[in-house]
């Protein structure tokens, strides 16, 4: 915890504890995960704007299958399915 306080600074650390203290586990995503989530949101926005899957796969350097998976994961999430 001391290392986290040093990295964040004491004021930010105190705010973090005030909000999440005593809540059990606290998950901090990796930087890669944050980048992928941002990429996926941009990809989905473009897909909903009518950009074709083939073009999205080339733009984001993903296979068409991966683009389909990202789109279907969003649809499942919207429907309330846990996959």
PDB file of N, CA, C and O in Angstrom:
ATOM      1  N   UNK A   1       0.822  -1.196   0.000  1.00  0.00           N
ATOM      2  CA  UNK A   1       0.000   0.000   0.000  1.00  0.00           C
ATOM      3  C   UNK A   1       0.864   1.258   0.000  1.00  0.00           C
ATOM      4  O   UNK A   1       0.479   2.246  -0.598  1.00  0.00           O
ATOM      5  N   UNK A   2       2.000   1.198   0.657  1.00  0.00           N
ATOM      6  CA  UNK A   2       2.875   2.358   0.709  1.00  0.00           C
ATOM      7  C   UNK A   2       3.348   2.730  -0.688  1.00  0.00           C
ATOM      8  O   UNK A   2       3.379   3.912  -1.050  1.00  0.00           O
ATOM      9  N   UNK A   3       3.671   1.722  -1.509  1.00  0.00           N
ATOM     10  CA  UNK A   3       4.125   1.984  -2.868  1.00  0.00           C
ATOM     11  C   UNK A   3       3.021   2.660  -3.685  1.00  0.00           C
ATOM     12  O   UNK A   3       3.278   3.602  -4.435  1.00  0.00           O
ATOM     13  N   UNK A   4       1.777   2.206  -3.525  1.00  0.00           N
ATOM     14  CA  UNK A   4       0.652   2.818  -4.225  1.00  0.00           C
ATOM     15  C   UNK A   4       0.476   4.269  -3.807  1.00  0.00           C
ATOM     16  O   UNK A   4       0.259   5.146  -4.640  1.00  0.00           O
ATOM     17  N   UNK A   5       0.611   4.543  -2.529  1.00  0.00           N
ATOM     18  CA  UNK A   5       0.512   5.914  -2.022  1.00  0.00           C
ATOM     19  C   UNK A   5       1.625   6.780  -2.608  1.00  0.00           C
ATOM     20  O   UNK A   5       1.390   7.940  -2.970  1.00  0.00           O
ATOM     21  N   UNK A   6       2.799   6.221  -2.743  1.00  0.00           N
ATOM     22  CA  UNK A   6       3.918   6.982  -3.311  1.00  0.00           C
ATOM     23  C   UNK A   6       3.698   7.264  -4.795  1.00  0.00           C
ATOM     24  O   UNK A   6       4.004   8.355  -5.270  1.00  0.00           O
ATOM     25  N   UNK A   7       3.158   6.309  -5.515  1.00  0.00           N
ATOM     26  CA  UNK A   7       2.923   6.484  -6.946  1.00  0.00           C
ATOM     27  C   UNK A   7       1.802   7.491  -7.202  1.00  0.00           C
ATOM     28  O   UNK A   7       1.931   8.372  -8.045  1.00  0.00           O
ATOM     29  N   UNK A   8       0.724   7.363  -6.461  1.00  0.00           N
ATOM     30  CA  UNK A   8      -0.438   8.226  -6.676  1.00  0.00           C
ATOM     31  C   UNK A   8      -0.291   9.602  -6.051  1.00  0.00           C
ATOM     32  O   UNK A   8      -0.878  10.558  -6.543  1.00  0.00           O
ATOM     33  N   UNK A   9       0.437   9.671  -4.980  1.00  0.00           N
ATOM     34  CA  UNK A   9       0.465  10.875  -4.155  1.00  0.00           C
ATOM     35  C   UNK A   9      -0.535  10.688  -3.023  1.00  0.00           C
ATOM     36  O   UNK A   9      -1.539   9.993  -3.180  1.00  0.00           O
ATOM     37  N   UNK A  10      -0.264  11.290  -1.895  1.00  0.00           N
ATOM     38  CA  UNK A  10      -1.077  11.027  -0.705  1.00  0.00           C
ATOM     39  C   UNK A  10      -2.520  11.495  -0.860  1.00  0.00           C
ATOM     40  O   UNK A  10      -3.442  10.801  -0.441  1.00  0.00           O
ATOM     41  N   UNK A  11      -2.757  12.650  -1.478  1.00  0.00           N
ATOM     42  CA  UNK A  11      -4.141  13.129  -1.629  1.00  0.00           C
ATOM     43  C   UNK A  11      -4.978  12.172  -2.479  1.00  0.00           C
ATOM     44  O   UNK A  11      -6.099  11.822  -2.105  1.00  0.00           O
ATOM     45  N   UNK A  12      -4.429  11.733  -3.619  1.00  0.00           N
ATOM     46  CA  UNK A  12      -5.149  10.801  -4.488  1.00  0.00           C
ATOM     47  C   UNK A  12      -5.336   9.457  -3.785  1.00  0.00           C
ATOM     48  O   UNK A  12      -6.391   8.831  -3.899  1.00  0.00           O
ATOM     49  N   UNK A  13      -4.337   9.028  -3.048  1.00  0.00           N
ATOM     50  CA  UNK A  13      -4.431   7.768  -2.317  1.00  0.00           C
ATOM     51  C   UNK A  13      -5.548   7.830  -1.273  1.00  0.00           C
ATOM     52  O   UNK A  13      -6.351   6.906  -1.142  1.00  0.00           O
ATOM     53  N   UNK A  14      -5.647   8.940  -0.570  1.00  0.00           N
ATOM     54  CA  UNK A  14      -6.711   9.108   0.436  1.00  0.00           C
ATOM     55  C   UNK A  14      -8.095   9.088  -0.219  1.00  0.00           C
ATOM     56  O   UNK A  14      -9.029   8.498   0.317  1.00  0.00           O
ATOM     57  N   UNK A  15      -8.219   9.717  -1.385  1.00  0.00           N
ATOM     58  CA  UNK A  15      -9.513   9.701  -2.098  1.00  0.00           C
ATOM     59  C   UNK A  15      -9.860   8.280  -2.532  1.00  0.00           C
ATOM     60  O   UNK A  15     -11.011   7.858  -2.444  1.00  0.00           O
ATOM     61  N   UNK A  16      -8.868   7.555  -3.017  1.00  0.00           N
ATOM     62  CA  UNK A  16      -9.075   6.169  -3.426  1.00  0.00           C
ATOM     63  C   UNK A  16      -9.566   5.327  -2.259  1.00  0.00           C
ATOM     64  O   UNK A  16     -10.521   4.563  -2.381  1.00  0.00           O
ATOM     65  N   UNK A  17      -8.931   5.480  -1.105  1.00  0.00           N
ATOM     66  CA  UNK A  17      -9.330   4.735   0.097  1.00  0.00           C
ATOM     67  C   UNK A  17     -10.732   5.143   0.551  1.00  0.00           C
ATOM     68  O   UNK A  17     -11.542   4.304   0.936  1.00  0.00           O
ATOM     69  N   UNK A  18     -11.034   6.444   0.468  1.00  0.00           N
ATOM     70  CA  UNK A  18     -12.356   6.917   0.874  1.00  0.00           C
ATOM     71  C   UNK A  18     -13.456   6.294   0.011  1.00  0.00           C
ATOM     72  O   UNK A  18     -14.537   5.965   0.510  1.00  0.00           O
ATOM     73  N   UNK A  19     -13.171   6.127  -1.268  1.00  0.00           N
ATOM     74  CA  UNK A  19     -14.177   5.583  -2.180  1.00  0.00           C
ATOM     75  C   UNK A  19     -14.227   4.058  -2.129  1.00  0.00           C
ATOM     76  O   UNK A  19     -15.295   3.457  -2.051  1.00  0.00           O
ATOM     77  N   UNK A  20     -13.062   3.404  -2.149  1.00  0.00           N
ATOM     78  CA  UNK A  20     -13.018   1.947  -2.285  1.00  0.00           C
ATOM     79  C   UNK A  20     -12.552   1.198  -1.041  1.00  0.00           C
ATOM     80  O   UNK A  20     -12.562  -0.027  -1.037  1.00  0.00           O
ATOM     81  N   UNK A  21     -12.165   1.893  -0.010  1.00  0.00           N
ATOM     82  CA  UNK A  21     -11.672   1.234   1.198  1.00  0.00           C
ATOM     83  C   UNK A  21     -12.705   0.313   1.804  1.00  0.00           C
ATOM     84  O   UNK A  21     -13.879   0.650   1.911  1.00  0.00           O
ATOM     85  N   UNK A  22     -12.286  -0.885   2.173  1.00  0.00           N
ATOM     86  CA  UNK A  22     -13.181  -1.846   2.817  1.00  0.00           C
ATOM     87  C   UNK A  22     -14.104  -2.574   1.867  1.00  0.00           C
ATOM     88  O   UNK A  22     -14.990  -3.298   2.292  1.00  0.00           O
ATOM     89  N   UNK A  23     -13.917  -2.405   0.574  1.00  0.00           N
ATOM     90  CA  UNK A  23     -14.807  -3.034  -0.419  1.00  0.00           C
ATOM     91  C   UNK A  23     -14.305  -4.397  -0.882  1.00  0.00           C
ATOM     92  O   UNK A  23     -14.820  -4.931  -1.846  1.00  0.00           O
ATOM     93  N   UNK A  24     -13.303  -4.926  -0.244  1.00  0.00           N
ATOM     94  CA  UNK A  24     -12.767  -6.208  -0.687  1.00  0.00           C
ATOM     95  C   UNK A  24     -11.773  -6.012  -1.804  1.00  0.00           C
ATOM     96  O   UNK A  24     -10.937  -5.131  -1.754  1.00  0.00           O
ATOM     97  N   UNK A  25     -11.908  -6.802  -2.850  1.00  0.00           N
ATOM     98  CA  UNK A  25     -10.964  -6.744  -3.970  1.00  0.00           C
ATOM     99  C   UNK A  25     -11.140  -5.468  -4.775  1.00  0.00           C
ATOM    100  O   UNK A  25     -12.235  -4.968  -4.958  1.00  0.00           O
ATOM    101  N   UNK A  26     -10.028  -4.977  -5.264  1.00  0.00           N
ATOM    102  CA  UNK A  26     -10.024  -3.789  -6.102  1.00  0.00           C
ATOM    103  C   UNK A  26      -9.173  -4.102  -7.309  1.00  0.00           C
ATOM    104  O   UNK A  26      -7.989  -4.381  -7.188  1.00  0.00           O
ATOM    105  N   UNK A  27      -9.768  -4.095  -8.495  1.00  0.00           N
ATOM    106  CA  UNK A  27      -9.080  -4.489  -9.722  1.00  0.00           C
ATOM    107  C   UNK A  27      -8.585  -3.259 -10.468  1.00  0.00           C
ATOM    108  O   UNK A  27      -9.343  -2.324 -10.708  1.00  0.00           O
ATOM    109  N   UNK A  28      -7.324  -3.264 -10.842  1.00  0.00           N
ATOM    110  CA  UNK A  28      -6.759  -2.212 -11.664  1.00  0.00           C
ATOM    111  C   UNK A  28      -6.380  -2.850 -13.000  1.00  0.00           C
ATOM    112  O   UNK A  28      -5.522  -3.728 -13.050  1.00  0.00           O
ATOM    113  N   UNK A  29      -7.030  -2.422 -14.100  1.00  0.00           N
ATOM    114  CA  UNK A  29      -6.740  -3.042 -15.393  1.00  0.00           C
ATOM    115  C   UNK A  29      -5.348  -2.687 -15.894  1.00  0.00           C
ATOM    116  O   UNK A  29      -4.781  -1.661 -15.518  1.00  0.00           O
ATOM    117  N   UNK A  30      -4.840  -3.531 -16.774  1.00  0.00           N
ATOM    118  CA  UNK A  30      -3.528  -3.248 -17.371  1.00  0.00           C
ATOM    119  C   UNK A  30      -3.677  -2.152 -18.419  1.00  0.00           C
ATOM    120  O   UNK A  30      -4.769  -1.896 -18.938  1.00  0.00           O
ATOM    121  N   UNK A  31      -2.579  -1.517 -18.750  1.00  0.00           N
ATOM    122  CA  UNK A  31      -2.573  -0.484 -19.776  1.00  0.00           C
ATOM    123  C   UNK A  31      -3.008  -1.068 -21.124  1.00  0.00           C
ATOM    124  O   UNK A  31      -3.764  -0.444 -21.871  1.00  0.00           O
ATOM    125  N   UNK A  32      -2.577  -2.282 -21.405  1.00  0.00           N
ATOM    126  CA  UNK A  32      -2.960  -2.966 -22.644  1.00  0.00           C
ATOM    127  C   UNK A  32      -4.478  -3.151 -22.700  1.00  0.00           C
ATOM    128  O   UNK A  32      -5.105  -2.926 -23.733  1.00  0.00           O
ATOM    129  N   UNK A  33      -5.065  -3.541 -21.597  1.00  0.00           N
ATOM    130  CA  UNK A  33      -6.509  -3.728 -21.522  1.00  0.00           C
ATOM    131  C   UNK A  33      -7.247  -2.413 -21.772  1.00  0.00           C
ATOM    132  O   UNK A  33      -8.248  -2.372 -22.491  1.00  0.00           O
ATOM    133  N   UNK A  34      -6.750  -1.331 -21.204  1.00  0.00           N
ATOM    134  CA  UNK A  34      -7.368  -0.024 -21.420  1.00  0.00           C
ATOM    135  C   UNK A  34      -7.286   0.383 -22.886  1.00  0.00           C
ATOM    136  O   UNK A  34      -8.246   0.904 -23.459  1.00  0.00           O
ATOM    137  N   UNK A  35      -6.130   0.138 -23.506  1.00  0.00           N
ATOM    138  CA  UNK A  35      -5.964   0.466 -24.930  1.00  0.00           C
ATOM    139  C   UNK A  35      -6.908  -0.360 -25.793  1.00  0.00           C
ATOM    140  O   UNK A  35      -7.528   0.160 -26.718  1.00  0.00           O
ATOM    141  N   UNK A  36      -7.013  -1.654 -25.493  1.00  0.00           N
ATOM    142  CA  UNK A  36      -7.904  -2.520 -26.263  1.00  0.00           C
ATOM    143  C   UNK A  36      -9.356  -2.085 -26.112  1.00  0.00           C
ATOM    144  O   UNK A  36     -10.109  -2.098 -27.088  1.00  0.00           O
ATOM    145  N   UNK A  37      -9.749  -1.715 -24.916  1.00  0.00           N
ATOM    146  CA  UNK A  37     -11.126  -1.256 -24.701  1.00  0.00           C
ATOM    147  C   UNK A  37     -11.397   0.017 -25.493  1.00  0.00           C
ATOM    148  O   UNK A  37     -12.467   0.157 -26.103  1.00  0.00           O
ATOM    149  N   UNK A  38     -10.456   0.943 -25.500  1.00  0.00           N
ATOM    150  CA  UNK A  38     -10.615   2.183 -26.269  1.00  0.00           C
ATOM    151  C   UNK A  38     -10.690   1.863 -27.762  1.00  0.00           C
ATOM    152  O   UNK A  38     -11.535   2.404 -28.488  1.00  0.00           O
ATOM    153  N   UNK A  39      -9.811   0.965 -28.230  1.00  0.00           N
ATOM    154  CA  UNK A  39      -9.830   0.560 -29.638  1.00  0.00           C
ATOM    155  C   UNK A  39     -11.172  -0.062 -29.998  1.00  0.00           C
ATOM    156  O   UNK A  39     -11.779   0.271 -31.022  1.00  0.00           O
ATOM    157  N   UNK A  40     -11.665  -0.953 -29.134  1.00  0.00           N
ATOM    158  CA  UNK A  40     -12.927  -1.627 -29.406  1.00  0.00           C
ATOM    159  C   UNK A  40     -14.088  -0.641 -29.456  1.00  0.00           C
ATOM    160  O   UNK A  40     -14.987  -0.775 -30.287  1.00  0.00           O
ATOM    161  N   UNK A  41     -14.085   0.351 -28.578  1.00  0.00           N
ATOM    162  CA  UNK A  41     -15.146   1.359 -28.592  1.00  0.00           C
ATOM    163  C   UNK A  41     -15.113   2.164 -29.887  1.00  0.00           C
ATOM    164  O   UNK A  41     -16.157   2.439 -30.478  1.00  0.00           O
ATOM    165  N   UNK A  42     -13.923   2.525 -30.340  1.00  0.00           N
ATOM    166  CA  UNK A  42     -13.792   3.240 -31.614  1.00  0.00           C
ATOM    167  C   UNK A  42     -14.250   2.366 -32.772  1.00  0.00           C
ATOM    168  O   UNK A  42     -14.971   2.828 -33.664  1.00  0.00           O
ATOM    169  N   UNK A  43     -13.846   1.108 -32.753  1.00  0.00           N
ATOM    170  CA  UNK A  43     -14.237   0.161 -33.793  1.00  0.00           C
ATOM    171  C   UNK A  43     -15.761   0.025 -33.841  1.00  0.00           C
ATOM    172  O   UNK A  43     -16.364   0.087 -34.918  1.00  0.00           O
ATOM    173  N   UNK A  44     -16.383  -0.123 -32.693  1.00  0.00           N
ATOM    174  CA  UNK A  44     -17.840  -0.279 -32.637  1.00  0.00           C
ATOM    175  C   UNK A  44     -18.558   0.974 -33.122  1.00  0.00           C
ATOM    176  O   UNK A  44     -19.562   0.889 -33.835  1.00  0.00           O
ATOM    177  N   UNK A  45     -18.039   2.132 -32.757  1.00  0.00           N
ATOM    178  CA  UNK A  45     -18.623   3.396 -33.202  1.00  0.00           C
ATOM    179  C   UNK A  45     -18.595   3.473 -34.739  1.00  0.00           C
ATOM    180  O   UNK A  45     -19.591   3.835 -35.376  1.00  0.00           O
ATOM    181  N   UNK A  46     -17.460   3.083 -35.311  1.00  0.00           N
ATOM    182  CA  UNK A  46     -17.329   3.114 -36.763  1.00  0.00           C
ATOM    183  C   UNK A  46     -18.214   2.056 -37.426  1.00  0.00           C
ATOM    184  O   UNK A  46     -18.818   2.313 -38.476  1.00  0.00           O
ATOM    185  N   UNK A  47     -18.314   0.890 -36.813  1.00  0.00           N
ATOM    186  CA  UNK A  47     -19.185  -0.171 -37.342  1.00  0.00           C
ATOM    187  C   UNK A  47     -20.633   0.310 -37.367  1.00  0.00           C
ATOM    188  O   UNK A  47     -21.339   0.146 -38.364  1.00  0.00           O
ATOM    189  N   UNK A  48     -21.079   0.933 -36.285  1.00  0.00           N
ATOM    190  CA  UNK A  48     -22.457   1.434 -36.214  1.00  0.00           C
ATOM    191  C   UNK A  48     -22.691   2.604 -37.177  1.00  0.00           C
ATOM    192  O   UNK A  48     -23.832   2.883 -37.546  1.00  0.00           O
ATOM    193  N   UNK A  49     -21.614   3.255 -37.584  1.00  0.00           N
ATOM    194  CA  UNK A  49     -21.715   4.344 -38.567  1.00  0.00           C
ATOM    195  C   UNK A  49     -21.710   3.800 -40.001  1.00  0.00           C
ATOM    196  O   UNK A  49     -21.812   4.578 -40.951  1.00  0.00           O
ATOM    197  N   UNK A  50     -21.582   2.474 -40.140  1.00  0.00           N
ATOM    198  CA  UNK A  50     -21.686   1.866 -41.461  1.00  0.00           C
ATOM    199  C   UNK A  50     -20.388   1.410 -42.102  1.00  0.00           C
ATOM    200  O   UNK A  50     -20.390   0.954 -43.245  1.00  0.00           O
ATOM    201  N   UNK A  51     -19.275   1.500 -41.386  1.00  0.00           N
ATOM    202  CA  UNK A  51     -18.001   1.044 -41.939  1.00  0.00           C
ATOM    203  C   UNK A  51     -18.013  -0.488 -41.998  1.00  0.00           C
ATOM    204  O   UNK A  51     -18.414  -1.149 -41.041  1.00  0.00           O
ATOM    205  N   UNK A  52     -17.583  -1.023 -43.114  1.00  0.00           N
ATOM    206  CA  UNK A  52     -17.590  -2.476 -43.325  1.00  0.00           C
ATOM    207  C   UNK A  52     -16.524  -3.176 -42.485  1.00  0.00           C
ATOM    208  O   UNK A  52     -15.466  -2.621 -42.192  1.00  0.00           O
ATOM    209  N   UNK A  53     -16.818  -4.419 -42.135  1.00  0.00           N
ATOM    210  CA  UNK A  53     -15.935  -5.221 -41.295  1.00  0.00           C
ATOM    211  C   UNK A  53     -14.557  -5.392 -41.927  1.00  0.00           C
ATOM    212  O   UNK A  53     -13.537  -5.300 -41.242  1.00  0.00           O
ATOM    213  N   UNK A  54     -14.513  -5.622 -43.222  1.00  0.00           N
ATOM    214  CA  UNK A  54     -13.223  -5.803 -43.904  1.00  0.00           C
ATOM    215  C   UNK A  54     -12.349  -4.556 -43.732  1.00  0.00           C
ATOM    216  O   UNK A  54     -11.154  -4.653 -43.443  1.00  0.00           O
ATOM    217  N   UNK A  55     -12.944  -3.384 -43.874  1.00  0.00           N
ATOM    218  CA  UNK A  55     -12.195  -2.132 -43.723  1.00  0.00           C
ATOM    219  C   UNK A  55     -11.744  -1.945 -42.271  1.00  0.00           C
ATOM    220  O   UNK A  55     -10.614  -1.512 -42.012  1.00  0.00           O
ATOM    221  N   UNK A  56     -12.609  -2.283 -41.321  1.00  0.00           N
ATOM    222  CA  UNK A  56     -12.251  -2.169 -39.900  1.00  0.00           C
ATOM    223  C   UNK A  56     -11.107  -3.113 -39.547  1.00  0.00           C
ATOM    224  O   UNK A  56     -10.207  -2.746 -38.792  1.00  0.00           O
ATOM    225  N   UNK A  57     -11.141  -4.314 -40.099  1.00  0.00           N
ATOM    226  CA  UNK A  57     -10.080  -5.281 -39.790  1.00  0.00           C
ATOM    227  C   UNK A  57      -8.729  -4.773 -40.280  1.00  0.00           C
ATOM    228  O   UNK A  57      -7.722  -4.926 -39.594  1.00  0.00           O
ATOM    229  N   UNK A  58      -8.711  -4.138 -41.435  1.00  0.00           N
ATOM    230  CA  UNK A  58      -7.456  -3.588 -41.961  1.00  0.00           C
ATOM    231  C   UNK A  58      -7.005  -2.378 -41.151  1.00  0.00           C
ATOM    232  O   UNK A  58      -5.828  -2.253 -40.814  1.00  0.00           O
ATOM    233  N   UNK A  59      -7.947  -1.491 -40.837  1.00  0.00           N
ATOM    234  CA  UNK A  59      -7.597  -0.280 -40.090  1.00  0.00           C
ATOM    235  C   UNK A  59      -7.006  -0.607 -38.729  1.00  0.00           C
ATOM    236  O   UNK A  59      -6.033   0.003 -38.296  1.00  0.00           O
ATOM    237  N   UNK A  60      -7.610  -1.571 -38.022  1.00  0.00           N
ATOM    238  CA  UNK A  60      -7.193  -1.888 -36.657  1.00  0.00           C
ATOM    239  C   UNK A  60      -6.229  -3.077 -36.592  1.00  0.00           C
ATOM    240  O   UNK A  60      -5.891  -3.539 -35.499  1.00  0.00           O
ATOM    241  N   UNK A  61      -5.806  -3.588 -37.755  1.00  0.00           N
ATOM    242  CA  UNK A  61      -4.847  -4.704 -37.819  1.00  0.00           C
ATOM    243  C   UNK A  61      -5.354  -5.924 -37.051  1.00  0.00           C
ATOM    244  O   UNK A  61      -4.635  -6.539 -36.268  1.00  0.00           O
ATOM    245  N   UNK A  62      -6.625  -6.236 -37.283  1.00  0.00           N
ATOM    246  CA  UNK A  62      -7.273  -7.389 -36.655  1.00  0.00           C
ATOM    247  C   UNK A  62      -7.814  -8.292 -37.761  1.00  0.00           C
ATOM    248  O   UNK A  62      -8.104  -7.825 -38.865  1.00  0.00           O
ATOM    249  N   UNK A  63      -7.991  -9.563 -37.429  1.00  0.00           N
ATOM    250  CA  UNK A  63      -8.648 -10.443 -38.392  1.00  0.00           C
ATOM    251  C   UNK A  63     -10.131 -10.079 -38.447  1.00  0.00           C
ATOM    252  O   UNK A  63     -10.682  -9.488 -37.502  1.00  0.00           O
ATOM    253  N   UNK A  64     -10.775 -10.431 -39.554  1.00  0.00           N
ATOM    254  CA  UNK A  64     -12.216 -10.191 -39.657  1.00  0.00           C
ATOM    255  C   UNK A  64     -12.951 -10.956 -38.559  1.00  0.00           C
ATOM    256  O   UNK A  64     -13.932 -10.467 -38.003  1.00  0.00           O
ATOM    257  N   UNK A  65     -12.464 -12.157 -38.240  1.00  0.00           N
ATOM    258  CA  UNK A  65     -13.081 -12.958 -37.173  1.00  0.00           C
ATOM    259  C   UNK A  65     -13.045 -12.205 -35.840  1.00  0.00           C
ATOM    260  O   UNK A  65     -14.011 -12.205 -35.078  1.00  0.00           O
ATOM    261  N   UNK A  66     -11.914 -11.542 -35.538  1.00  0.00           N
ATOM    262  CA  UNK A  66     -11.784 -10.794 -34.281  1.00  0.00           C
ATOM    263  C   UNK A  66     -12.743  -9.603 -34.260  1.00  0.00           C
ATOM    264  O   UNK A  66     -13.346  -9.305 -33.243  1.00  0.00           O
ATOM    265  N   UNK A  67     -12.900  -8.932 -35.409  1.00  0.00           N
ATOM    266  CA  UNK A  67     -13.849  -7.819 -35.491  1.00  0.00           C
ATOM    267  C   UNK A  67     -15.263  -8.334 -35.219  1.00  0.00           C
ATOM    268  O   UNK A  67     -16.013  -7.735 -34.441  1.00  0.00           O
ATOM    269  N   UNK A  68     -15.629  -9.458 -35.844  1.00  0.00           N
ATOM    270  CA  UNK A  68     -16.943 -10.062 -35.571  1.00  0.00           C
ATOM    271  C   UNK A  68     -17.099 -10.375 -34.080  1.00  0.00           C
ATOM    272  O   UNK A  68     -18.154 -10.135 -33.494  1.00  0.00           O
ATOM    273  N   UNK A  69     -16.056 -10.930 -33.466  1.00  0.00           N
ATOM    274  CA  UNK A  69     -16.124 -11.270 -32.038  1.00  0.00           C
ATOM    275  C   UNK A  69     -16.373 -10.032 -31.185  1.00  0.00           C
ATOM    276  O   UNK A  69     -17.156 -10.077 -30.229  1.00  0.00           O
ATOM    277  N   UNK A  70     -15.706  -8.927 -31.497  1.00  0.00           N
ATOM    278  CA  UNK A  70     -15.892  -7.681 -30.742  1.00  0.00           C
ATOM    279  C   UNK A  70     -17.327  -7.192 -30.901  1.00  0.00           C
ATOM    280  O   UNK A  70     -17.975  -6.799 -29.920  1.00  0.00           O
ATOM    281  N   UNK A  71     -17.846  -7.242 -32.121  1.00  0.00           N
ATOM    282  CA  UNK A  71     -19.224  -6.803 -32.377  1.00  0.00           C
ATOM    283  C   UNK A  71     -20.222  -7.688 -31.638  1.00  0.00           C
ATOM    284  O   UNK A  71     -21.148  -7.194 -30.994  1.00  0.00           O
ATOM    285  N   UNK A  72     -20.017  -8.992 -31.702  1.00  0.00           N
ATOM    286  CA  UNK A  72     -20.941  -9.917 -31.040  1.00  0.00           C
ATOM    287  C   UNK A  72     -20.854  -9.813 -29.524  1.00  0.00           C
ATOM    288  O   UNK A  72     -21.858  -9.964 -28.836  1.00  0.00           O
ATOM    289  N   UNK A  73     -19.667  -9.550 -28.997  1.00  0.00           N
ATOM    290  CA  UNK A  73     -19.527  -9.375 -27.540  1.00  0.00           C
ATOM    291  C   UNK A  73     -20.341  -8.168 -27.083  1.00  0.00           C
ATOM    292  O   UNK A  73     -20.987  -8.206 -26.036  1.00  0.00           O
ATOM    293  N   UNK A  74     -20.345  -7.103 -27.883  1.00  0.00           N
ATOM    294  CA  UNK A  74     -21.148  -5.925 -27.533  1.00  0.00           C
ATOM    295  C   UNK A  74     -22.629  -6.265 -27.574  1.00  0.00           C
ATOM    296  O   UNK A  74     -23.383  -5.904 -26.674  1.00  0.00           O
ATOM    297  N   UNK A  75     -23.054  -6.987 -28.612  1.00  0.00           N
ATOM    298  CA  UNK A  75     -24.469  -7.364 -28.732  1.00  0.00           C
ATOM    299  C   UNK A  75     -24.895  -8.229 -27.554  1.00  0.00           C
ATOM    300  O   UNK A  75     -25.976  -8.045 -26.997  1.00  0.00           O
ATOM    301  N   UNK A  76     -24.044  -9.180 -27.160  1.00  0.00           N
ATOM    302  CA  UNK A  76     -24.343 -10.031 -26.014  1.00  0.00           C
ATOM    303  C   UNK A  76     -24.433  -9.211 -24.731  1.00  0.00           C
ATOM    304  O   UNK A  76     -25.309  -9.433 -23.895  1.00  0.00           O
ATOM    305  N   UNK A  77     -23.533  -8.245 -24.580  1.00  0.00           N
ATOM    306  CA  UNK A  77     -23.548  -7.400 -23.397  1.00  0.00           C
ATOM    307  C   UNK A  77     -24.831  -6.578 -23.330  1.00  0.00           C
ATOM    308  O   UNK A  77     -25.465  -6.474 -22.290  1.00  0.00           O
ATOM    309  N   UNK A  78     -25.240  -6.024 -24.470  1.00  0.00           N
ATOM    310  CA  UNK A  78     -26.455  -5.210 -24.529  1.00  0.00           C
ATOM    311  C   UNK A  78     -27.679  -6.077 -24.186  1.00  0.00           C
ATOM    312  O   UNK A  78     -28.584  -5.632 -23.501  1.00  0.00           O
ATOM    313  N   UNK A  79     -27.675  -7.324 -24.624  1.00  0.00           N
ATOM    314  CA  UNK A  79     -28.780  -8.239 -24.340  1.00  0.00           C
ATOM    315  C   UNK A  79     -28.743  -8.773 -22.900  1.00  0.00           C
ATOM    316  O   UNK A  79     -29.664  -9.443 -22.471  1.00  0.00           O
ATOM    317  N   UNK A  80     -27.633  -8.548 -22.222  1.00  0.00           N
ATOM    318  CA  UNK A  80     -27.523  -9.012 -20.841  1.00  0.00           C
ATOM    319  C   UNK A  80     -26.938 -10.394 -20.699  1.00  0.00           C
ATOM    320  O   UNK A  80     -26.993 -10.987 -19.632  1.00  0.00           O
ATOM    321  N   UNK A  81     -26.357 -10.918 -21.779  1.00  0.00           N
ATOM    322  CA  UNK A  81     -25.719 -12.236 -21.702  1.00  0.00           C
ATOM    323  C   UNK A  81     -24.333 -12.094 -21.135  1.00  0.00           C
ATOM    324  O   UNK A  81     -23.616 -11.153 -21.435  1.00  0.00           O
ATOM    325  N   UNK A  82     -23.936 -13.058 -20.323  1.00  0.00           N
ATOM    326  CA  UNK A  82     -22.592 -13.102 -19.771  1.00  0.00           C
ATOM    327  C   UNK A  82     -21.789 -14.134 -20.533  1.00  0.00           C
ATOM    328  O   UNK A  82     -22.043 -15.321 -20.419  1.00  0.00           O
ATOM    329  N   UNK A  83     -20.838 -13.679 -21.365  1.00  0.00           N
ATOM    330  CA  UNK A  83     -20.033 -14.634 -22.123  1.00  0.00           C
ATOM    331  C   UNK A  83     -18.587 -14.512 -21.747  1.00  0.00           C
ATOM    332  O   UNK A  83     -18.137 -13.582 -21.201  1.00  0.00           O
TER     333      UNK A  83
END
